[in-house]
Amino acid sequence: VAKKKSTENTINQEKNKKIDKYELYENSVQTPDVHALWFQEAYQDLNPKKKARVLREDFCGTFQISCEWVKLDKKNSAIGVDLDSEPLKYGMNHNLSQLSPHEQKRLSLLQKDVLSVKSPPADFIFAGNYSFFIFKKEELLIRYFKRCYQSLKKNGVFLLELAGGPGMIEMSEDKRVIRKPGKKSPWFTYLWEQKRFDPVSHDLECAIHFRFPNGEYLQDAFTYDWRLWTIPEIRYALSKAGFDESHIFWEGHDEKGVLTEEYHLVEKGENDYSWVAYVAGVKRKA
Ligand SMILES: C[S@@+](CC[C@H](N)C(=O)[O-])C[C@H]1O[C@@H](n2cnc3c(N)ncnc32)[C@H](O)[C@@H]1O
């Protein structure tokens, strides 16, 4: 368990504008190019010979996946949805601005609640980084899933990223040193803390902190108050919301048992200590 620095070293983010927590977040938890490439494959696993064209990225934050999606093919378009103007603004300044004018035209942003958003029909909706765990009541989860169902085209896929296993519910702090590309010296340390888990409600509190080589510490840069949903519960909620099918993508491993970071359709999962998986709801009707 990583030891925290004393509070004297804790950075007041409001005062220290040089540190942008979204830049740190993007560089520690996201691989948007990998996700965007895989989405087309996942769509085709469920719809052979068809292609997804319109992606909606829910809880999009700085919407890096949407940017990668429009870069992949000139027929692709993306819609990013997030409630908060702060990550959207960061994404406009740092990600949207890197796209060509043609790519920018194919990306739209909606500063809306995913529970009430009305968006153009999509082939593929993605809810990444466990973000739908914010809906703690089954009724809210089903309401969100219904909204997604209504926003999908025929054969549309709604993909939810989730995590689980014993490693997800124990109180722990994991750390990873992050370096800038091509640099040997550490840029910062990313810390993931699981603060509290209640086995009765399945409420889970987590936080992301960042520590810098000069000893400064950005505590609770991001905090999460979640309900840890299980795969069977999510499948039930998808069926209640009208989805015709649900499928599970699980991480593969090579002949030595090493995880490959590639996800495949499965009927059964592995009882790993901690795992990330994807549940896909499919809408077959028009
Ligand atoms: C954990 S971040 C995920 C960011 C990004 N999608 C990723 O994968 O790293 C959650 C995001 O969801 C947004 N959010 C939370 N509740 C929301 C809601 N009801 N509707 C839309 N966005 C919401 C927050 O503003 C935040 O940007």
Tab-separated table of C-alpha atoms and ligand atoms in Angstrom:
chain	number	residue	atom	x	y	z
A	1	VAL	CA	0.000	0.000	0.000
A	2	ALA	CA	1.417	3.347	-1.035
A	3	LYS	CA	2.028	5.771	1.818
A	4	LYS	CA	0.352	9.142	1.471
A	5	LYS	CA	2.284	12.377	1.815
A	6	SER	CA	1.425	14.766	4.631
A	7	THR	CA	-1.272	17.373	4.037
A	8	GLU	CA	1.323	20.226	3.891
A	9	ASN	CA	2.342	18.839	0.533
A	10	THR	CA	-1.221	18.514	-0.700
A	11	ILE	CA	-1.869	20.686	-3.708
A	12	ASN	CA	-4.812	23.030	-3.793
A	13	GLN	CA	-5.923	22.475	-7.373
A	14	GLU	CA	-7.810	25.767	-7.521
A	15	LYS	CA	-4.593	27.677	-6.770
A	16	ASN	CA	-2.309	25.521	-8.896
A	17	LYS	CA	-3.585	25.997	-12.414
A	18	LYS	CA	-0.382	24.507	-13.869
A	19	ILE	CA	-1.621	21.036	-12.938
A	20	ASP	CA	-4.509	19.841	-15.032
A	21	LYS	CA	-6.099	16.758	-13.520
A	22	TYR	CA	-7.662	15.804	-16.871
A	23	GLU	CA	-4.241	15.603	-18.517
A	24	LEU	CA	-3.065	13.328	-15.680
A	25	TYR	CA	-6.239	11.230	-15.917
A	26	GLU	CA	-5.981	10.792	-19.691
A	27	ASN	CA	-2.373	9.696	-19.379
A	28	SER	CA	-2.992	7.185	-16.619
A	29	VAL	CA	-6.294	5.424	-17.346
A	30	GLN	CA	-7.241	5.775	-20.987
A	31	THR	CA	-6.316	3.931	-24.206
A	32	PRO	CA	-8.855	5.525	-26.569
A	33	ASP	CA	-7.258	4.314	-29.824
A	34	VAL	CA	-7.432	0.687	-28.643
A	35	HIS	CA	-11.074	1.066	-27.594
A	36	ALA	CA	-12.178	2.771	-30.812
A	37	LEU	CA	-10.550	0.083	-32.991
A	38	TRP	CA	-12.048	-2.707	-30.931
A	39	PHE	CA	-15.602	-1.247	-31.004
A	40	GLN	CA	-15.918	-1.997	-34.731
A	41	GLU	CA	-14.790	-5.599	-34.133
A	42	ALA	CA	-17.161	-6.013	-31.174
A	43	TYR	CA	-20.032	-4.624	-33.283
A	44	GLN	CA	-19.205	-7.077	-36.064
A	45	ASP	CA	-18.975	-10.006	-33.632
A	46	LEU	CA	-22.658	-9.299	-32.945
A	47	ASN	CA	-23.558	-8.123	-36.483
A	48	PRO	CA	-21.430	-10.006	-39.034
A	49	LYS	CA	-20.871	-8.101	-42.308
A	50	LYS	CA	-22.326	-4.824	-40.906
A	51	LYS	CA	-20.378	-1.772	-39.799
A	52	ALA	CA	-21.066	0.632	-36.958
A	53	ARG	CA	-20.937	4.233	-38.129
A	54	VAL	CA	-22.496	6.371	-35.398
A	55	LEU	CA	-20.916	6.089	-31.933
A	56	ARG	CA	-22.401	7.682	-28.832
A	57	GLU	CA	-19.911	7.940	-25.973
A	58	ASP	CA	-21.829	8.353	-22.700
A	59	PHE	CA	-20.095	9.863	-19.632
A	60	CYS	CA	-17.561	10.972	-22.250
A	61	GLY	CA	-15.461	13.329	-20.087
A	62	THR	CA	-12.758	14.646	-22.408
A	63	PHE	CA	-14.227	12.425	-25.202
A	64	GLN	CA	-10.951	10.935	-26.454
A	65	ILE	CA	-12.690	7.799	-27.761
A	66	SER	CA	-15.066	9.888	-29.899
A	67	CYS	CA	-12.048	11.707	-31.363
A	68	GLU	CA	-10.366	8.403	-32.227
A	69	TRP	CA	-13.604	7.058	-33.718
A	70	VAL	CA	-14.006	9.929	-36.212
A	71	LYS	CA	-10.315	9.589	-37.158
A	72	LEU	CA	-10.743	5.891	-38.037
A	73	ASP	CA	-13.028	6.342	-41.057
A	74	LYS	CA	-14.496	9.304	-42.908
A	75	LYS	CA	-17.923	7.653	-42.701
A	76	ASN	CA	-17.750	7.555	-38.886
A	77	SER	CA	-19.433	10.125	-36.660
A	78	ALA	CA	-19.562	10.453	-32.872
A	79	ILE	CA	-21.697	12.079	-30.204
A	80	GLY	CA	-20.184	12.686	-26.767
A	81	VAL	CA	-22.516	13.113	-23.771
A	82	ASP	CA	-21.445	14.462	-20.382
A	83	LEU	CA	-23.131	16.561	-17.691
A	84	ASP	CA	-20.053	18.514	-16.735
A	85	SER	CA	-18.725	21.448	-18.757
A	86	GLU	CA	-15.227	21.192	-17.199
A	87	PRO	CA	-13.999	17.940	-18.871
A	88	LEU	CA	-15.886	18.877	-22.061
A	89	LYS	CA	-13.995	22.193	-22.187
A	90	TYR	CA	-10.670	20.428	-21.597
A	91	GLY	CA	-11.517	18.021	-24.439
A	92	MET	CA	-12.431	20.895	-26.774
A	93	ASN	CA	-9.139	22.680	-26.102
A	94	HIS	CA	-6.870	19.629	-26.174
A	95	ASN	CA	-8.555	16.870	-28.222
A	96	LEU	CA	-11.127	18.417	-30.575
A	97	SER	CA	-8.585	21.049	-31.589
A	98	GLN	CA	-6.193	18.278	-32.771
A	99	LEU	CA	-8.718	16.985	-35.330
A	100	SER	CA	-8.943	18.138	-38.954
A	101	PRO	CA	-11.929	20.394	-39.832
A	102	HIS	CA	-13.614	17.391	-41.539
A	103	GLU	CA	-13.176	15.229	-38.467
A	104	GLN	CA	-14.445	18.007	-36.194
A	105	LYS	CA	-17.633	18.272	-38.283
A	106	ARG	CA	-18.407	14.609	-37.585
A	107	LEU	CA	-18.164	14.983	-33.790
A	108	SER	CA	-20.887	16.603	-31.690
A	109	LEU	CA	-21.066	17.165	-27.960
A	110	LEU	CA	-24.109	17.259	-25.723
A	111	GLN	CA	-23.779	18.672	-22.227
A	112	LYS	CA	-26.688	16.624	-20.900
A	113	ASP	CA	-27.713	14.059	-18.325
A	114	VAL	CA	-27.607	10.559	-19.888
A	115	LEU	CA	-30.958	9.874	-18.180
A	116	SER	CA	-32.737	12.491	-20.275
A	117	VAL	CA	-30.519	13.106	-23.330
A	118	LYS	CA	-32.104	13.000	-26.775
A	119	SER	CA	-29.483	12.165	-29.371
A	120	PRO	CA	-29.526	11.165	-33.036
A	121	PRO	CA	-29.879	7.359	-33.430
A	122	ALA	CA	-26.594	5.533	-32.841
A	123	ASP	CA	-25.198	2.158	-33.929
A	124	PHE	CA	-23.093	1.837	-30.818
A	125	ILE	CA	-23.366	3.389	-27.337
A	126	PHE	CA	-20.451	3.042	-24.942
A	127	ALA	CA	-20.546	3.628	-21.175
A	128	GLY	CA	-16.882	3.449	-20.145
A	129	ASN	CA	-14.864	3.251	-16.973
A	130	TYR	CA	-17.699	1.861	-14.850
A	131	SER	CA	-19.469	5.253	-15.042
A	132	PHE	CA	-22.971	3.759	-14.916
A	133	PHE	CA	-22.160	2.556	-11.366
A	134	ILE	CA	-23.370	6.046	-10.290
A	135	PHE	CA	-26.935	4.715	-10.666
A	136	LYS	CA	-27.422	3.011	-7.330
A	137	LYS	CA	-31.067	2.028	-7.654
A	138	GLU	CA	-32.293	-0.633	-10.079
A	139	GLU	CA	-35.075	1.696	-11.220
A	140	LEU	CA	-32.508	4.344	-12.293
A	141	LEU	CA	-30.310	1.756	-13.989
A	142	ILE	CA	-33.285	0.491	-16.025
A	143	ARG	CA	-34.331	4.067	-16.828
A	144	TYR	CA	-30.846	4.761	-18.216
A	145	PHE	CA	-30.803	1.495	-20.187
A	146	LYS	CA	-34.261	2.297	-21.675
A	147	ARG	CA	-32.967	5.692	-22.776
A	148	CYS	CA	-30.071	3.955	-24.545
A	149	TYR	CA	-32.410	1.413	-26.142
A	150	GLN	CA	-34.534	4.261	-27.555
A	151	SER	CA	-31.401	5.972	-28.928
A	152	LEU	CA	-30.100	2.917	-30.809
A	153	LYS	CA	-30.729	1.948	-34.433
A	154	LYS	CA	-31.810	-1.566	-35.423
A	155	ASN	CA	-29.016	-4.049	-34.514
A	156	GLY	CA	-27.518	-1.337	-32.286
A	157	VAL	CA	-25.113	-2.340	-29.523
A	158	PHE	CA	-24.923	-0.838	-26.029
A	159	LEU	CA	-21.558	-1.710	-24.455
A	160	LEU	CA	-20.971	-1.327	-20.714
A	161	GLU	CA	-17.514	-1.525	-19.174
A	162	LEU	CA	-17.436	-2.962	-15.670
A	163	ALA	CA	-15.069	-4.499	-13.146
A	164	GLY	CA	-15.344	-7.056	-10.377
A	165	GLY	CA	-13.692	-9.861	-8.418
A	166	PRO	CA	-12.385	-9.900	-4.823
A	167	GLY	CA	-9.708	-7.352	-5.759
A	168	MET	CA	-12.401	-4.791	-6.516
A	169	ILE	CA	-13.999	-4.865	-3.067
A	170	GLU	CA	-11.015	-4.955	-0.713
A	171	MET	CA	-9.698	-1.753	0.814
A	172	SER	CA	-6.506	-1.088	-1.117
A	173	GLU	CA	-4.307	1.480	-2.805
A	174	ASP	CA	-2.571	0.599	-6.077
A	175	LYS	CA	0.055	2.779	-7.666
A	176	ARG	CA	1.621	3.096	-11.077
A	177	VAL	CA	4.469	5.365	-12.160
A	178	ILE	CA	3.648	7.285	-15.347
A	179	ARG	CA	6.366	8.563	-17.710
A	180	LYS	CA	6.042	10.874	-20.696
A	181	PRO	CA	6.598	9.014	-24.008
A	182	GLY	CA	10.333	8.523	-24.627
A	183	LYS	CA	11.310	9.819	-21.132
A	184	LYS	CA	12.975	7.726	-18.429
A	185	SER	CA	12.247	9.948	-15.443
A	186	PRO	CA	8.843	9.640	-13.752
A	187	TRP	CA	6.237	12.276	-14.611
A	188	PHE	CA	3.873	11.410	-11.758
A	189	THR	CA	2.465	8.466	-9.810
A	190	TYR	CA	-1.164	7.462	-10.309
A	191	LEU	CA	-2.860	6.082	-7.195
A	192	TRP	CA	-6.155	4.188	-7.191
A	193	GLU	CA	-7.691	3.896	-3.731
A	194	GLN	CA	-10.635	1.693	-2.770
A	195	LYS	CA	-11.846	3.396	0.405
A	196	ARG	CA	-15.009	1.598	1.472
A	197	PHE	CA	-17.197	-1.287	0.371
A	198	ASP	CA	-20.512	-2.259	1.964
A	199	PRO	CA	-21.458	-5.898	1.261
A	200	VAL	CA	-25.105	-5.170	2.081
A	201	SER	CA	-25.721	-2.358	-0.416
A	202	HIS	CA	-22.692	-3.052	-2.687
A	203	ASP	CA	-21.806	0.643	-2.338
A	204	LEU	CA	-18.160	1.254	-3.227
A	205	GLU	CA	-16.167	4.444	-2.645
A	206	CYS	CA	-12.982	4.986	-4.623
A	207	ALA	CA	-10.630	7.840	-5.444
A	208	ILE	CA	-7.783	8.746	-7.754
A	209	HIS	CA	-4.804	10.668	-6.339
A	210	PHE	CA	-1.636	11.848	-8.065
A	211	ARG	CA	1.838	12.253	-6.547
A	212	PHE	CA	4.687	14.166	-8.163
A	213	PRO	CA	8.454	13.545	-7.972
A	214	ASN	CA	8.888	16.802	-5.966
A	215	GLY	CA	6.712	15.279	-3.225
A	216	GLU	CA	3.562	17.242	-4.002
A	217	TYR	CA	0.360	15.267	-3.707
A	218	LEU	CA	-3.001	15.883	-5.393
A	219	GLN	CA	-5.446	14.091	-3.135
A	220	ASP	CA	-8.944	13.039	-4.276
A	221	ALA	CA	-8.452	14.470	-7.771
A	222	PHE	CA	-11.398	12.245	-8.754
A	223	THR	CA	-13.780	10.566	-6.304
A	224	TYR	CA	-16.380	7.901	-7.027
A	225	ASP	CA	-19.474	6.931	-5.050
A	226	TRP	CA	-20.686	3.806	-6.816
A	227	ARG	CA	-22.936	0.771	-6.605
A	228	LEU	CA	-20.949	-2.264	-7.744
A	229	TRP	CA	-23.379	-4.010	-10.094
A	230	THR	CA	-22.857	-7.665	-11.025
A	231	ILE	CA	-23.089	-9.118	-14.533
A	232	PRO	CA	-26.354	-11.035	-13.879
A	233	GLU	CA	-27.954	-7.852	-12.444
A	234	ILE	CA	-26.920	-5.848	-15.503
A	235	ARG	CA	-28.266	-8.497	-17.882
A	236	TYR	CA	-31.570	-8.507	-16.000
A	237	ALA	CA	-31.793	-4.691	-16.192
A	238	LEU	CA	-31.011	-4.792	-19.937
A	239	SER	CA	-33.819	-7.275	-20.542
A	240	LYS	CA	-36.223	-5.138	-18.462
A	241	ALA	CA	-35.229	-2.134	-20.610
A	242	GLY	CA	-36.196	-4.005	-23.790
A	243	PHE	CA	-32.867	-5.292	-25.094
A	244	ASP	CA	-33.341	-8.459	-27.143
A	245	GLU	CA	-29.994	-10.044	-26.317
A	246	SER	CA	-27.087	-9.570	-23.947
A	247	HIS	CA	-23.555	-10.897	-24.389
A	248	ILE	CA	-20.331	-10.889	-22.398
A	249	PHE	CA	-16.849	-9.996	-23.647
A	250	TRP	CA	-14.065	-11.411	-21.421
A	251	GLU	CA	-10.315	-10.889	-21.599
A	252	GLY	CA	-8.376	-13.675	-23.328
A	253	HIS	CA	-5.040	-15.190	-22.250
A	254	ASP	CA	-2.157	-16.781	-24.124
A	255	GLU	CA	-0.872	-20.357	-23.723
A	256	LYS	CA	1.194	-19.268	-20.679
A	257	GLY	CA	-1.936	-17.868	-19.034
A	258	VAL	CA	-0.878	-14.221	-19.510
A	259	LEU	CA	-3.805	-11.865	-20.161
A	260	THR	CA	-3.792	-10.502	-23.715
A	261	GLU	CA	-5.861	-7.293	-23.250
A	262	GLU	CA	-8.075	-8.598	-26.061
A	263	TYR	CA	-11.729	-9.313	-25.356
A	264	HIS	CA	-13.846	-12.133	-26.817
A	265	LEU	CA	-17.437	-13.320	-26.530
A	266	VAL	CA	-17.797	-15.951	-23.808
A	267	GLU	CA	-20.492	-18.003	-22.123
A	268	LYS	CA	-18.484	-18.333	-18.891
A	269	GLY	CA	-15.899	-16.031	-17.233
A	270	GLU	CA	-12.706	-16.810	-15.300
A	271	ASN	CA	-12.850	-16.389	-11.521
A	272	ASP	CA	-9.963	-13.905	-11.541
A	273	TYR	CA	-8.895	-11.900	-8.481
A	274	SER	CA	-9.937	-8.730	-10.293
A	275	TRP	CA	-11.270	-8.424	-13.779
A	276	VAL	CA	-12.593	-5.948	-16.321
A	277	ALA	CA	-15.341	-7.172	-18.647
A	278	TYR	CA	-17.904	-5.774	-21.079
A	279	VAL	CA	-21.628	-6.464	-21.213
A	280	ALA	CA	-23.284	-5.805	-24.574
A	281	GLY	CA	-27.025	-5.259	-24.942
A	282	VAL	CA	-28.279	-5.687	-28.519
A	283	LYS	CA	-31.437	-4.132	-29.990
A	284	ARG	CA	-32.642	-6.293	-32.878
A	285	LYS	CA	-35.832	-4.408	-33.736
A	286	ALA	CA	-36.031	-1.159	-35.705
B	1	LIG	C1	-15.460	8.207	-14.521
B	1	LIG	S1	-15.640	9.630	-15.601
B	1	LIG	C2	-15.433	8.788	-17.106
B	1	LIG	C3	-14.726	9.571	-18.157
B	1	LIG	C4	-14.434	8.789	-19.434
B	1	LIG	N1	-15.646	8.284	-20.048
B	1	LIG	C5	-13.504	7.618	-19.215
B	1	LIG	O1	-13.802	6.525	-19.663
B	1	LIG	O2	-12.442	7.748	-18.634
B	1	LIG	C6	-17.363	9.920	-15.424
B	1	LIG	C7	-17.936	11.079	-16.238
B	1	LIG	O3	-19.361	10.957	-16.208
B	1	LIG	C8	-19.938	12.247	-16.125
B	1	LIG	N2	-21.299	12.071	-15.573
B	1	LIG	C9	-21.651	11.714	-14.316
B	1	LIG	N3	-22.987	11.597	-14.222
B	1	LIG	C10	-23.509	11.853	-15.458
B	1	LIG	C11	-24.814	11.858	-16.004
B	1	LIG	N4	-25.895	11.560	-15.257
B	1	LIG	N5	-24.974	12.173	-17.305
B	1	LIG	C12	-23.903	12.468	-18.078
B	1	LIG	N6	-22.631	12.467	-17.617
B	1	LIG	C13	-22.427	12.167	-16.327
B	1	LIG	C14	-18.973	13.033	-15.249
B	1	LIG	O4	-19.108	14.419	-15.473
B	1	LIG	C15	-17.626	12.461	-15.707
B	1	LIG	O5	-17.056	13.244	-16.723
